[in-house]
JSON list of C-alpha atoms in Angstrom, two decimals:
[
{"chain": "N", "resi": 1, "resn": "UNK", "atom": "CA", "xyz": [0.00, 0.00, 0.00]},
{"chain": "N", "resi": 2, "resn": "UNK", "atom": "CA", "xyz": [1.28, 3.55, -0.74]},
{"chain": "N", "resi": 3, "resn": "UNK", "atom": "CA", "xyz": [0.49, 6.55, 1.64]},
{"chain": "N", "resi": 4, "resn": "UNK", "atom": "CA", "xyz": [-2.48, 7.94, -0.39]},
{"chain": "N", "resi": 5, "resn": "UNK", "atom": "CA", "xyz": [-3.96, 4.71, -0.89]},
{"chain": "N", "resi": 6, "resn": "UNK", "atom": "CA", "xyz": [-5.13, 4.74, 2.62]},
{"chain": "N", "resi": 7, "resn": "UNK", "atom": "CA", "xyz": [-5.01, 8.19, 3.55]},
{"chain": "N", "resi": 8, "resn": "UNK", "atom": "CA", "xyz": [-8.23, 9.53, 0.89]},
{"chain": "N", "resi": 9, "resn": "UNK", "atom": "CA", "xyz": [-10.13, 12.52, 2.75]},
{"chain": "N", "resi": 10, "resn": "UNK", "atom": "CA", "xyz": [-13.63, 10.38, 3.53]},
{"chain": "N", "resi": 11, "resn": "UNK", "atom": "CA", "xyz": [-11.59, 7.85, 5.44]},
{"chain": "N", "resi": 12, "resn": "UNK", "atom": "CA", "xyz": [-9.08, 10.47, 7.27]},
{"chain": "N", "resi": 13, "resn": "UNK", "atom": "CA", "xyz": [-12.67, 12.41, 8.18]},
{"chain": "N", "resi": 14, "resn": "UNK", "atom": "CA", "xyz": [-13.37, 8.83, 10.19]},
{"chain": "N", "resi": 15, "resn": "UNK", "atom": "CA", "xyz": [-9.87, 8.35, 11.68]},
{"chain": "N", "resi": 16, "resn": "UNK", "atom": "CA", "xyz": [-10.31, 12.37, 12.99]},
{"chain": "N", "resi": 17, "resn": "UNK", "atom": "CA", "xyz": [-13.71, 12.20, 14.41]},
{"chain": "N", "resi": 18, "resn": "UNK", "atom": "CA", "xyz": [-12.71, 8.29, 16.19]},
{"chain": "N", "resi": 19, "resn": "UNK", "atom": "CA", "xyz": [-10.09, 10.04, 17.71]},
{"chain": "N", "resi": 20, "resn": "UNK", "atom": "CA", "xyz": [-10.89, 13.52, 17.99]},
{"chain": "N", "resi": 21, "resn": "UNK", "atom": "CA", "xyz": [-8.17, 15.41, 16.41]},
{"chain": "N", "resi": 22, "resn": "UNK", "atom": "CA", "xyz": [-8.84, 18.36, 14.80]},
{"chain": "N", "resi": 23, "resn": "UNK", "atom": "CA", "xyz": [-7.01, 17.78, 11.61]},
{"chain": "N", "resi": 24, "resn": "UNK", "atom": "CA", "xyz": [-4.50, 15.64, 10.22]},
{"chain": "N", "resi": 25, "resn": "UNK", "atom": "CA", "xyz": [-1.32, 17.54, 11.61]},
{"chain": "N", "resi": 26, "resn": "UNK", "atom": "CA", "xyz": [-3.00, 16.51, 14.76]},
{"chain": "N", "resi": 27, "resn": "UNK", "atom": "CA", "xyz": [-3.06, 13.49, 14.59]},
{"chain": "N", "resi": 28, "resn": "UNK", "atom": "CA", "xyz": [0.77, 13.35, 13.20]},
{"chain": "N", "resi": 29, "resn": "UNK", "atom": "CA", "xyz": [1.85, 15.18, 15.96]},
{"chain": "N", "resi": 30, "resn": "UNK", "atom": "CA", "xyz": [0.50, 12.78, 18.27]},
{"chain": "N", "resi": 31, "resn": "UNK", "atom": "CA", "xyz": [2.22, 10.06, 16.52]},
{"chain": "N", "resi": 32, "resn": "UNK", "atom": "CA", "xyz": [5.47, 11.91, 17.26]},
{"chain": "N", "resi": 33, "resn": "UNK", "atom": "CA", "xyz": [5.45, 12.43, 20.76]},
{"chain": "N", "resi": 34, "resn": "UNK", "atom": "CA", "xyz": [3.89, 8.95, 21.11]},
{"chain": "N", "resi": 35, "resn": "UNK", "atom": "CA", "xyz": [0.62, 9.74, 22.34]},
{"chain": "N", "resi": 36, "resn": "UNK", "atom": "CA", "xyz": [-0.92, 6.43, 19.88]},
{"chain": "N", "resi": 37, "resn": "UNK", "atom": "CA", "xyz": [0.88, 4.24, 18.15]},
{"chain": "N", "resi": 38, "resn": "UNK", "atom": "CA", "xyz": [1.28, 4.12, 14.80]},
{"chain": "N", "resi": 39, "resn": "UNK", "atom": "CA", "xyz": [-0.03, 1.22, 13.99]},
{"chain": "N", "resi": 40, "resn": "UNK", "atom": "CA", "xyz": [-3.37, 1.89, 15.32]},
{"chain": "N", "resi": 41, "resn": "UNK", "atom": "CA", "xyz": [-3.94, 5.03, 12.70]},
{"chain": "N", "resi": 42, "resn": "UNK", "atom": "CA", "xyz": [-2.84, 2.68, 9.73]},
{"chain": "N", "resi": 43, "resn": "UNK", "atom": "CA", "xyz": [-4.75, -0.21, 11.43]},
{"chain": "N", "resi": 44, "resn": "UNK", "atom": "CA", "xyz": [-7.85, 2.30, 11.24]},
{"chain": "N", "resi": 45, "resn": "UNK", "atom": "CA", "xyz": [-7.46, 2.89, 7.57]},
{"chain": "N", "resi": 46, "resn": "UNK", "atom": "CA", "xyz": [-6.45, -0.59, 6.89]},
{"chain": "N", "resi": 47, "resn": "UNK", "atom": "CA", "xyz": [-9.95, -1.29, 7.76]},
{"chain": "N", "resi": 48, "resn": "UNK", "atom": "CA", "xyz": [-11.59, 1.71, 5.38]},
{"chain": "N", "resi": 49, "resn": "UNK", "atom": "CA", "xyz": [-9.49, 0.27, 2.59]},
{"chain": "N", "resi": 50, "resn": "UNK", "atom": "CA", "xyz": [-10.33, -3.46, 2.70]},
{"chain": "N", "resi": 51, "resn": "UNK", "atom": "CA", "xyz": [-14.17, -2.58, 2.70]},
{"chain": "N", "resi": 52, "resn": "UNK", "atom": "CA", "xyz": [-13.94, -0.77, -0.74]},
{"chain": "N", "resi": 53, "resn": "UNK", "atom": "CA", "xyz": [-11.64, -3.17, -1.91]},
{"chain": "N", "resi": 54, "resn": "UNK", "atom": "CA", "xyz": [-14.12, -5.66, -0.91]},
{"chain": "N", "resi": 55, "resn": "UNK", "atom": "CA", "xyz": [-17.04, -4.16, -2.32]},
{"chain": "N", "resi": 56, "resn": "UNK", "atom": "CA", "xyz": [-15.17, -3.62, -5.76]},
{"chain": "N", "resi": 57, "resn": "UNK", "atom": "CA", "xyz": [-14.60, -7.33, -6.17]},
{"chain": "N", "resi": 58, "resn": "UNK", "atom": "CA", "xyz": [-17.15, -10.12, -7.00]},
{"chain": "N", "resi": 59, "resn": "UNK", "atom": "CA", "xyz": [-18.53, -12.43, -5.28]},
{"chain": "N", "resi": 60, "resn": "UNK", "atom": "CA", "xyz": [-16.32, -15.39, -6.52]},
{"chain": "N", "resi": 61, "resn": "UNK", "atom": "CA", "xyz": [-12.96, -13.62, -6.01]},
{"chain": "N", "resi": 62, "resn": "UNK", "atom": "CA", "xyz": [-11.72, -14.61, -2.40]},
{"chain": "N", "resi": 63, "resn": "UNK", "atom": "CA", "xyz": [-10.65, -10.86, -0.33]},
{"chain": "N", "resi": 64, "resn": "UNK", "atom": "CA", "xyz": [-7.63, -12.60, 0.94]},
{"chain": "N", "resi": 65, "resn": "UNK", "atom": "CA", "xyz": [-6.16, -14.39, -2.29]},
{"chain": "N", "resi": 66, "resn": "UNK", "atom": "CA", "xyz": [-6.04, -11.22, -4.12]},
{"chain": "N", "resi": 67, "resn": "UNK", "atom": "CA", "xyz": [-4.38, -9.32, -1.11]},
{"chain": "N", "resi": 68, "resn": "UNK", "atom": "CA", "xyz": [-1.20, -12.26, -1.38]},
{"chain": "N", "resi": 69, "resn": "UNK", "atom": "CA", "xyz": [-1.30, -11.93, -4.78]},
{"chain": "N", "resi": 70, "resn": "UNK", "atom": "CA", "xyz": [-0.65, -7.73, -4.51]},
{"chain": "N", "resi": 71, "resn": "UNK", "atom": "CA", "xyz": [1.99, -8.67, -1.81]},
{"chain": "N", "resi": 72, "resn": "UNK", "atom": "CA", "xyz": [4.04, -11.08, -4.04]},
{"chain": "N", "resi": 73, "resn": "UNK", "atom": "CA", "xyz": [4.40, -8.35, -7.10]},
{"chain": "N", "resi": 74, "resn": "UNK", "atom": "CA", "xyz": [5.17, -5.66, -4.60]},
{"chain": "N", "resi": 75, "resn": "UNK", "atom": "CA", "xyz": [8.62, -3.77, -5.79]},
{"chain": "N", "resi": 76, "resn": "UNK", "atom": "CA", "xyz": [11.77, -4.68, -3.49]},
{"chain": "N", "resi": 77, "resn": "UNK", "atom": "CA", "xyz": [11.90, -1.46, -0.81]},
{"chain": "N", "resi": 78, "resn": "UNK", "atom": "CA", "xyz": [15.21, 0.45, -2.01]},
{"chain": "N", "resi": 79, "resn": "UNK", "atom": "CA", "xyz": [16.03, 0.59, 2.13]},
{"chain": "N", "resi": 80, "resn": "UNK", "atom": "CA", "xyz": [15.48, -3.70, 1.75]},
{"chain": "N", "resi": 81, "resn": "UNK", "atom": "CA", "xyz": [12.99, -2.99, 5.19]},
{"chain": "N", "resi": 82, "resn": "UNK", "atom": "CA", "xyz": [9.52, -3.86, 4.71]},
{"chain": "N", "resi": 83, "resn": "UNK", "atom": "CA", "xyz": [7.59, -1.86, 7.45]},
{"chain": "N", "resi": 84, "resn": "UNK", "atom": "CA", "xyz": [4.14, -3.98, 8.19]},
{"chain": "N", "resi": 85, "resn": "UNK", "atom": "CA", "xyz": [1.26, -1.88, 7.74]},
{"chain": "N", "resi": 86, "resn": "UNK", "atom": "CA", "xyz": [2.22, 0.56, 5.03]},
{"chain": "N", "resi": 87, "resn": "UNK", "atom": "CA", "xyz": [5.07, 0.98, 2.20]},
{"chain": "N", "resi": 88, "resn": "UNK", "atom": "CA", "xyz": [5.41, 4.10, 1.71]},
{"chain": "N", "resi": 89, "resn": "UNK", "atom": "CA", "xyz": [7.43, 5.81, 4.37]},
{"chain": "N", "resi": 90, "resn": "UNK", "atom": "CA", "xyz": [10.99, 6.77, 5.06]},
{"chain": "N", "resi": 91, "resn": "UNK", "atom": "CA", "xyz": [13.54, 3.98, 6.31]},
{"chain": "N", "resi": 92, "resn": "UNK", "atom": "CA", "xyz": [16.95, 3.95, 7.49]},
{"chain": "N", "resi": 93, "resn": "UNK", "atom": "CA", "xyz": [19.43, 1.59, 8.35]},
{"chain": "N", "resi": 94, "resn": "UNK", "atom": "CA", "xyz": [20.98, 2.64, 11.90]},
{"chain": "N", "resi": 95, "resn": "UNK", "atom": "CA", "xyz": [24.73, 3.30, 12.33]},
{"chain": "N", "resi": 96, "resn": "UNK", "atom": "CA", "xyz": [24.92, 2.37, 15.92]},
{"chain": "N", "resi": 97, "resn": "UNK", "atom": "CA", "xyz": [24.37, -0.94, 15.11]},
{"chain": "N", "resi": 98, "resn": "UNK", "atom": "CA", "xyz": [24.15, -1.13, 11.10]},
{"chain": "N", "resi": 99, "resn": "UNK", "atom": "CA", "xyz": [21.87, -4.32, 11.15]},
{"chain": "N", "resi": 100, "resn": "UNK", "atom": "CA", "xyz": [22.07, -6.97, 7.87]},
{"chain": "N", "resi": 101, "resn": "UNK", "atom": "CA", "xyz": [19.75, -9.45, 6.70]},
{"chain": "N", "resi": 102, "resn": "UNK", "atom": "CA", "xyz": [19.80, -12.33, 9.15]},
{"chain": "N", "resi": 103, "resn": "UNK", "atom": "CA", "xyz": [19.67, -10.12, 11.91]},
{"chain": "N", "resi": 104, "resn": "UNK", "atom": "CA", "xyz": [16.71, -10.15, 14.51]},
{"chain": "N", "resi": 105, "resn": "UNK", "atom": "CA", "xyz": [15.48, -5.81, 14.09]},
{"chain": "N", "resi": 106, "resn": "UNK", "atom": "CA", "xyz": [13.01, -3.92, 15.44]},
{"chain": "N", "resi": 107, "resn": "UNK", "atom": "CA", "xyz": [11.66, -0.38, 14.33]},
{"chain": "N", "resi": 108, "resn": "UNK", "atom": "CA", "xyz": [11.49, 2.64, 15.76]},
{"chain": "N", "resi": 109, "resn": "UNK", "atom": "CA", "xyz": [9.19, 5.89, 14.70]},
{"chain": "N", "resi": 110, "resn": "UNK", "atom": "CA", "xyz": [11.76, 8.86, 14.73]},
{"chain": "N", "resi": 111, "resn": "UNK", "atom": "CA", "xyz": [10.32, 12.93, 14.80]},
{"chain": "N", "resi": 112, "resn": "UNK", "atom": "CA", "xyz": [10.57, 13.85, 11.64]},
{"chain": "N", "resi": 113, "resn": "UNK", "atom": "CA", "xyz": [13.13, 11.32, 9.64]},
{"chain": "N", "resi": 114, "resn": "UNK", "atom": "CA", "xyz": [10.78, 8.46, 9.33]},
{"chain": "N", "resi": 115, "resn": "UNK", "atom": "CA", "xyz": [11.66, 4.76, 10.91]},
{"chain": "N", "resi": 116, "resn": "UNK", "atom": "CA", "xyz": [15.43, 3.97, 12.25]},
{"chain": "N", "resi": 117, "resn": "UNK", "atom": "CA", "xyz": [15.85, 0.16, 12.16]},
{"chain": "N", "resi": 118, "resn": "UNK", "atom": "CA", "xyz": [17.84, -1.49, 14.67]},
{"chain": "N", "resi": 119, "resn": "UNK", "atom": "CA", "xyz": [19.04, -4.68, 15.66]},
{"chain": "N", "resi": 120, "resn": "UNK", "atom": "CA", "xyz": [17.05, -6.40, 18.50]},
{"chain": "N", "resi": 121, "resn": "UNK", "atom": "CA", "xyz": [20.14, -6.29, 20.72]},
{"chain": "N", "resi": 122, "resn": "UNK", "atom": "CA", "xyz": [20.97, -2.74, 19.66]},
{"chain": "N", "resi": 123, "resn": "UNK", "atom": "CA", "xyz": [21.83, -1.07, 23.16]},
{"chain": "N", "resi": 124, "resn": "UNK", "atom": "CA", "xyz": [19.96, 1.74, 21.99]},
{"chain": "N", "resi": 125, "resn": "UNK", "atom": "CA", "xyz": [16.85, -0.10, 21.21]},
{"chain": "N", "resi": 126, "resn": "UNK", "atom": "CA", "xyz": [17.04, -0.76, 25.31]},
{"chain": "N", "resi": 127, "resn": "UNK", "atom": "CA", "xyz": [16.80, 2.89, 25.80]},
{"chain": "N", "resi": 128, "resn": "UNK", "atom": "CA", "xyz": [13.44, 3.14, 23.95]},
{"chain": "N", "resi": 129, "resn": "UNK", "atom": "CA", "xyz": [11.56, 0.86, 26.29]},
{"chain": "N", "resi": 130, "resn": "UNK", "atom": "CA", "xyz": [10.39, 4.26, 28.05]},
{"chain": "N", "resi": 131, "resn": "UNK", "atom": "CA", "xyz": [8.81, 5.39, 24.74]},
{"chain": "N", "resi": 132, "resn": "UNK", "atom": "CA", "xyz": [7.38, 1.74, 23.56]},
{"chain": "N", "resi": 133, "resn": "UNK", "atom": "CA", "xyz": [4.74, 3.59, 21.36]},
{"chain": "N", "resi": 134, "resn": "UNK", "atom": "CA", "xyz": [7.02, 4.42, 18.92]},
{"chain": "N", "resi": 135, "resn": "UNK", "atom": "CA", "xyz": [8.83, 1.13, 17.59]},
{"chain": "N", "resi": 136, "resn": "UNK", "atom": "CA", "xyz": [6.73, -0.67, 15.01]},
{"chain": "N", "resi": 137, "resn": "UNK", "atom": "CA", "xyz": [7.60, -3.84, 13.73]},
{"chain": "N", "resi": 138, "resn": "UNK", "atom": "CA", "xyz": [9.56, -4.50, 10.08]},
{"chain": "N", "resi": 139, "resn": "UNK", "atom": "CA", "xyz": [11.41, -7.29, 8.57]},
{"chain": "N", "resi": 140, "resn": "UNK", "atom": "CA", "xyz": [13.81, -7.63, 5.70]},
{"chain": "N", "resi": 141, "resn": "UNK", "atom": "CA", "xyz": [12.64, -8.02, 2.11]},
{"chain": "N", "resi": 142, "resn": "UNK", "atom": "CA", "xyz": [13.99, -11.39, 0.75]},
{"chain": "N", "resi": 143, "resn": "UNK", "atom": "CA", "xyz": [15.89, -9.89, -2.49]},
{"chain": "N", "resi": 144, "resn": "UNK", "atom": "CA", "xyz": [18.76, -11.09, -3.96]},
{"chain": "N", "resi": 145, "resn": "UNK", "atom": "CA", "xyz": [22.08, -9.01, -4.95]},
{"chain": "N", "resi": 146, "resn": "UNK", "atom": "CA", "xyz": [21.05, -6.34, -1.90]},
{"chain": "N", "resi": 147, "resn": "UNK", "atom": "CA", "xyz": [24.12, -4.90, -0.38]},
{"chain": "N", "resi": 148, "resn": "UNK", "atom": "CA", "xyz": [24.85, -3.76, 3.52]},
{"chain": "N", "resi": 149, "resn": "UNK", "atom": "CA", "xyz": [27.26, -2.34, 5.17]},
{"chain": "N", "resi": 150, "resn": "UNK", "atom": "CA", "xyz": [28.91, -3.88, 8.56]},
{"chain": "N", "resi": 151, "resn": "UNK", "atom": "CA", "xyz": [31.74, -2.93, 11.03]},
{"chain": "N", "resi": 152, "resn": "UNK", "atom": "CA", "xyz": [34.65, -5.32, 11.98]},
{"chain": "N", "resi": 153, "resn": "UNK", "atom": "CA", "xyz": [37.18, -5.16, 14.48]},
{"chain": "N", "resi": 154, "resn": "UNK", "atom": "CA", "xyz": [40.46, -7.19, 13.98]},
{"chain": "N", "resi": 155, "resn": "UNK", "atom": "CA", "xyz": [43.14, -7.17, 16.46]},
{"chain": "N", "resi": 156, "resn": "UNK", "atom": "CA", "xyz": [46.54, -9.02, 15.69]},
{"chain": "N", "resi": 157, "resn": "UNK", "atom": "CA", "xyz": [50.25, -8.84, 16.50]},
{"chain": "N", "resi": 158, "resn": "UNK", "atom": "CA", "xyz": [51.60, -6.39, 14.33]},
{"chain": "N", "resi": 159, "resn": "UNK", "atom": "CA", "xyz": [53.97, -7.39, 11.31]},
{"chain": "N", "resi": 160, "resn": "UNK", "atom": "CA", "xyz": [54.64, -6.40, 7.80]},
{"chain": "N", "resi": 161, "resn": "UNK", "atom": "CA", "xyz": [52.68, -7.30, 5.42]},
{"chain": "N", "resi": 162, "resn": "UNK", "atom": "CA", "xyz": [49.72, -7.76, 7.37]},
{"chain": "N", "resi": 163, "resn": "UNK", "atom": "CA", "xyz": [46.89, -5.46, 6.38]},
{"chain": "N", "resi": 164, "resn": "UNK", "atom": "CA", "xyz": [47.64, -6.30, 3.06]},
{"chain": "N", "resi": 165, "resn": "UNK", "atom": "CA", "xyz": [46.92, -10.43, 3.92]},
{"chain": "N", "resi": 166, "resn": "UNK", "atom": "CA", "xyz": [43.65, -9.07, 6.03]},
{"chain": "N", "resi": 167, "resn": "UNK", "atom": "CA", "xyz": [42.35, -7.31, 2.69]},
{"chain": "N", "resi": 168, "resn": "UNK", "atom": "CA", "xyz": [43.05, -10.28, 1.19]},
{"chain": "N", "resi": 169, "resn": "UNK", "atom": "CA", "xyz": [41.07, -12.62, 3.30]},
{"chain": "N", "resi": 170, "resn": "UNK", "atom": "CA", "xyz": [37.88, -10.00, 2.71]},
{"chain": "N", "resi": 171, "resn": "UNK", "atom": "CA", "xyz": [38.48, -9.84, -0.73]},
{"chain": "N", "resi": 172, "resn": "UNK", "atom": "CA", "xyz": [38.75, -13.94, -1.23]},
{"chain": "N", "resi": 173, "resn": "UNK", "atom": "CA", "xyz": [35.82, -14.11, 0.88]},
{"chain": "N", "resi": 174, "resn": "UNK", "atom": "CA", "xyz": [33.66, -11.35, -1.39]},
{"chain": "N", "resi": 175, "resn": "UNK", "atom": "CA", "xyz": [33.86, -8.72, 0.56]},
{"chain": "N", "resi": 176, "resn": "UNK", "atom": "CA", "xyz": [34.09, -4.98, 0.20]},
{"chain": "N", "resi": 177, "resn": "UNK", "atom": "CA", "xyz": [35.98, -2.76, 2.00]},
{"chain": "N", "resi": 178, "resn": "UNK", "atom": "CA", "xyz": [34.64, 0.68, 1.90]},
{"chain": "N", "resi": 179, "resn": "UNK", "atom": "CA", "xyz": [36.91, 1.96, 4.48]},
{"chain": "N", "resi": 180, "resn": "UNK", "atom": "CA", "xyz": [39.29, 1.57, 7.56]},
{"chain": "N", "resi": 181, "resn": "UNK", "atom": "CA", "xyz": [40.73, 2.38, 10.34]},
{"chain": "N", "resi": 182, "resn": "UNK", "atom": "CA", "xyz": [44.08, 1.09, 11.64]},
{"chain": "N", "resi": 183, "resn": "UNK", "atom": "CA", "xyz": [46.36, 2.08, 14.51]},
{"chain": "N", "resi": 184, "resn": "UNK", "atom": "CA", "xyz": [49.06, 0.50, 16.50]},
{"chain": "N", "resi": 185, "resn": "UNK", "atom": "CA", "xyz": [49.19, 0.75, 20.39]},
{"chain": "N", "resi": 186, "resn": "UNK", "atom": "CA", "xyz": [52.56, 0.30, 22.52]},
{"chain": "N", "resi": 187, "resn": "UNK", "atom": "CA", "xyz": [52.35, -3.16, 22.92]},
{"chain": "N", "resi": 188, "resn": "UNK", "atom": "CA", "xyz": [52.82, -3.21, 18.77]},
{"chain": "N", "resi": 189, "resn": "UNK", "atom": "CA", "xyz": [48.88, -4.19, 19.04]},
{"chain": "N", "resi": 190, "resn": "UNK", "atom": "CA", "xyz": [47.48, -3.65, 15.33]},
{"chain": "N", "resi": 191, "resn": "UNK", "atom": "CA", "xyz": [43.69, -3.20, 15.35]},
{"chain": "N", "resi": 192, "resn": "UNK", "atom": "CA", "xyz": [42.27, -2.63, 12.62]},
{"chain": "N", "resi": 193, "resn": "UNK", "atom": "CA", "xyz": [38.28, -1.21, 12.56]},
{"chain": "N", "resi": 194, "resn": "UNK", "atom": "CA", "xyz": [37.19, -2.47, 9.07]},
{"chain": "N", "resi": 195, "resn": "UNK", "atom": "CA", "xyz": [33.62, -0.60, 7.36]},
{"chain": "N", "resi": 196, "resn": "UNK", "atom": "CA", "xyz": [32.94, -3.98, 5.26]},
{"chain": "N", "resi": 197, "resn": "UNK", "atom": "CA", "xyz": [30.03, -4.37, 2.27]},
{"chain": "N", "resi": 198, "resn": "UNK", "atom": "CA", "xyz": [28.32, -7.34, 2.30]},
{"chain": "N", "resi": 199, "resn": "UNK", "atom": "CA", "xyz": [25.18, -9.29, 1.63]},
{"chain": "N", "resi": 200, "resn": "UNK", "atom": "CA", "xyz": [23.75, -10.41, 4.74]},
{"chain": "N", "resi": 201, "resn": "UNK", "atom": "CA", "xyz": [24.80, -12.14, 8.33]},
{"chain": "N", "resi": 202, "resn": "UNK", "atom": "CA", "xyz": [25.92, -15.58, 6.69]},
{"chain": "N", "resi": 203, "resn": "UNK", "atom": "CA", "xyz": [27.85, -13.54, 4.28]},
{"chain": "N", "resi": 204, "resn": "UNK", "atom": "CA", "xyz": [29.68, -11.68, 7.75]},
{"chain": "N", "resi": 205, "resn": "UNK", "atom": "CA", "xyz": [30.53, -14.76, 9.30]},
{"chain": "N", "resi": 206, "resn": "UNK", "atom": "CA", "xyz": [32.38, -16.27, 6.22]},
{"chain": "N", "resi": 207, "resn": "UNK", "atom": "CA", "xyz": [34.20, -12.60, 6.19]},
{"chain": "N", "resi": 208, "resn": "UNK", "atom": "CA", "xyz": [35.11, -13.21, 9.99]},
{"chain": "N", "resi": 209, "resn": "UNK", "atom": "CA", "xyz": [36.46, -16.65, 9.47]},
{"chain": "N", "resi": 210, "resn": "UNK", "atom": "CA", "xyz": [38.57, -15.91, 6.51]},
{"chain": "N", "resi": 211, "resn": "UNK", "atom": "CA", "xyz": [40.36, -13.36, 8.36]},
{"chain": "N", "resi": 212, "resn": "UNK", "atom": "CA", "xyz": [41.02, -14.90, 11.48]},
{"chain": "N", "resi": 213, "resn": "UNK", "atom": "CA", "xyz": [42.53, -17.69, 9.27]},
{"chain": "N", "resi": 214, "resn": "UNK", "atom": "CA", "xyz": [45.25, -14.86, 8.69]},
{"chain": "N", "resi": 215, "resn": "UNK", "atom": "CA", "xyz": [48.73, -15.48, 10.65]},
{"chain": "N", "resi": 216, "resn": "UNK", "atom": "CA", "xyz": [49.20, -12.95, 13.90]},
{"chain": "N", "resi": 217, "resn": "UNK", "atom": "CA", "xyz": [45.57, -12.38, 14.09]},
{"chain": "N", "resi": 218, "resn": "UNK", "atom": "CA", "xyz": [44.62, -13.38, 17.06]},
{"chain": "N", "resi": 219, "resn": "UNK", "atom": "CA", "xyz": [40.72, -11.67, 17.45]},
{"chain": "N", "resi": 220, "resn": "UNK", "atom": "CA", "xyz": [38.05, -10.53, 14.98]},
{"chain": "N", "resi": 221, "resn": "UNK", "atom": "CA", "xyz": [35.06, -9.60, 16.00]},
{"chain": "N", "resi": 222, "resn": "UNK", "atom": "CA", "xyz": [31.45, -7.57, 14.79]},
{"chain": "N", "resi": 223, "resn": "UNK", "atom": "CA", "xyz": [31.45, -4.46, 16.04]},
{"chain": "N", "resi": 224, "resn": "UNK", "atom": "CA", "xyz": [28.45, -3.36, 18.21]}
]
């Protein structure tokens, strides 16, 4: 569904009188500050939308069968987050945590820049719990070729030679790396903080074990 699929005027009159809000900003505002979920307003349309679409259709055509049939040609989200309940709306993939497919995620209703997606574990996520009206649930779309992006931390004993044999082990293992960060402490500690492309969690753990194959590495690790 696309926003002005359910938002018409005749069935945004309903939602405002149900709830009475004054107007449309109203009721977004609410949404913001998490007076009422989200879900509830779209749940409220939901329910304007499937009676037309009911009424439209004849009497041998079965509501539900034509509602899995729109689902399966639905276009891939560009974000790859499906947010149940409506299609149209902003989504981002969180850089506290960057989550990939695989991942458990939960998401959560921002002011103003749509829905941050986190991972279930994201310590962040934790600090919502106050504001529980505001994270809505999504999942990943199952598409092929979609890329992420994923943080690594690799700590070895430092030698030459040996960022060169780490890129190596991404690269063999088809990964990306889009950028890095590498420092030496006293101890002649290397740690490296790798910003990795990949395809999903399965694809991250194959990255992991190829470079902890690499000689003097002694930890790798997903960063949190």
């Amino acid at each position: 569904l696309q926003f002005n699929d359910l938002f018409k005027p005749e069935w945004v009159d309903i939602l405002l009188k149900k709830y009475t809000f004054n107007k449309l900003d109203d009721c977004f505002a609410a949404i913001g500050y998490g007076a009422i979920p989200v879900g509830k307003i779209i749940g409220r349309l939901r329910e304007e939308y499937d009676k037309e679409k009911k009424a439209e259709l004849p009497p041998e055509v079965n509501v539900n069968t034509k509602q899995e049939e729109d689902r399966k040609v639905r276009k891939a989200p560009p974000s790859g987050i499906i947010v149940k309940g409506i299609d149209n709306c902003l989504v981002r993939l969180s850089k506290c945590c960057n989550p990939l497919p695989g991942d458990e995620i939960v998401g959560y209703i921002t002011k103003g820049r749509g829905v941050s997606v986190h991972r279930s574990d994201c310590p962040n996520v934790t600090n919502y719990t106050d504001d529980i009206n505001r994270l809505i649930d999504v999942e990943w779309y199952k598409a092929k070729n979609s890329e992420y992006v994923a943080e690594i931390e690799v700590f070895a004993n430092d030698r030459n030679g040996l960022f060169g044999e780490v890129s190596a082990a991404v690269n063999d293992a088809k990964g990306k790396i889009n950028a890095i960060n590498a420092r030496v402490t006293q101890e002649r500690v290397a740690v490296f903080q790798l910003e990795v492309q990949l395809t999903d969690i399965d694809h991250l753990n194959k990255v992991i074990k190829a470079i902890r194959k690499v000689d003097s590495v002694y930890e790798v690790r997903r960063k949190k």
